[in-house]
Amino acid sequence: MIEIKLIENNKKDFLDLLLLADESESMIDRYLERGELFALYDNGLKSVCVVTRESDELCELKNIAAYEKWHGHGYGTKLLNYIFSYYRGKYREILVGTGDSPWILSFYQKNGFSISHRLKNFFTDNYDHPMFDNDVQLVDMVYLKRDLQGE
Ligand SMILES: CC(C)(COP(=O)(O)OP(=O)(O)OC[C@H]1O[C@@H](n2cnc3c(N)ncnc32)[C@H](O)[C@@H]1OP(=O)(O)O)[C@@H](O)C(=O)NCCC(=O)NCCS
């Protein structure tokens, strides 16, 4: 049975998963404590995500990851749908920033996000080494938004 828990203590216990989505621990430290961490269990831990409050109207998905062995099993989508319901009525919109990689953009677009804006050279300016996703070098950060009302 799938269970999703809000984790309030010892959030660093989930660092192995969080590092799959954001390879810099110092970047993770900037949002993990103030963020809400959700963990999905299905016969053991499979996936996590972190959401922060950005304003009265806006929250941001800072991290979402599933263990590599379990990619493509629907856990990421389940976690997204859970947080959409969880934050409906609390915020108007949810934002996510990601590398400019076609499959990850399509993952978010399939889940109702649409492209909002870009931060030019985010990955080249903020990380001390080149970042890649399946051989594609990440340069810009692409922001996508999704409405949380009206469903
Ligand atoms: C992003 C992530 C959380 C998605 O979770 P998931 O449980 O694998 O996603 P789902 O099974 O719900 O798949 C959703 C869709 O994305 C596609 N997809 C998932 N992983 C993919 C991959 N590595 N390559 C191509 N497509 C992929 C699936 O085909 C699926 O589409 P479908 O439903 O039409 O078949 C997971 O792939 C992951 O942990 N990736 C590494 C960390 C990361 O990059 N996080 C995002 C940072 S912004």
PDB file of C-alpha atoms in Angstrom, residues 1-6 38-47 75 78-79 82:
ATOM      1  CA  MET A   1       0.000   0.000   0.000  1.00  0.00           C
ATOM      2  CA  ILE A   2       1.284   3.463  -0.892  1.00  0.00           C
ATOM      3  CA  GLU A   3       1.698   5.855   2.004  1.00  0.00           C
ATOM      4  CA  ILE A   4       2.910   9.460   1.894  1.00  0.00           C
ATOM      5  CA  LYS A   5       4.243  11.028   5.098  1.00  0.00           C
ATOM      6  CA  LEU A   6       5.177  14.580   6.022  1.00  0.00           C
ATOM      7  CA  PHE A  38       7.193  14.449   1.902  1.00  0.00           C
ATOM      8  CA  ALA A  39       8.243  10.815   1.612  1.00  0.00           C
ATOM      9  CA  LEU A  40       6.433   8.140  -0.394  1.00  0.00           C
ATOM     10  CA  TYR A  41       6.596   4.564   0.864  1.00  0.00           C
ATOM     11  CA  ASP A  42       5.457   1.516  -1.075  1.00  0.00           C
ATOM     12  CA  ASN A  43       6.981  -1.479   0.598  1.00  0.00           C
ATOM     13  CA  GLY A  44       9.878   0.775   1.647  1.00  0.00           C
ATOM     14  CA  LEU A  45      10.944   4.311   0.797  1.00  0.00           C
ATOM     15  CA  LYS A  46      10.698   5.080  -2.925  1.00  0.00           C
ATOM     16  CA  SER A  47      10.499   8.839  -3.471  1.00  0.00           C
ATOM     17  CA  TYR A  75       5.972   7.347  -7.887  1.00  0.00           C
ATOM     18  CA  LYS A  78       1.832  10.149  -7.342  1.00  0.00           C
ATOM     19  CA  LEU A  79       3.859  12.437  -5.118  1.00  0.00           C
ATOM     20  CA  TYR A  82      -0.490  14.391  -3.514  1.00  0.00           C
TER      21      TYR A  82
END
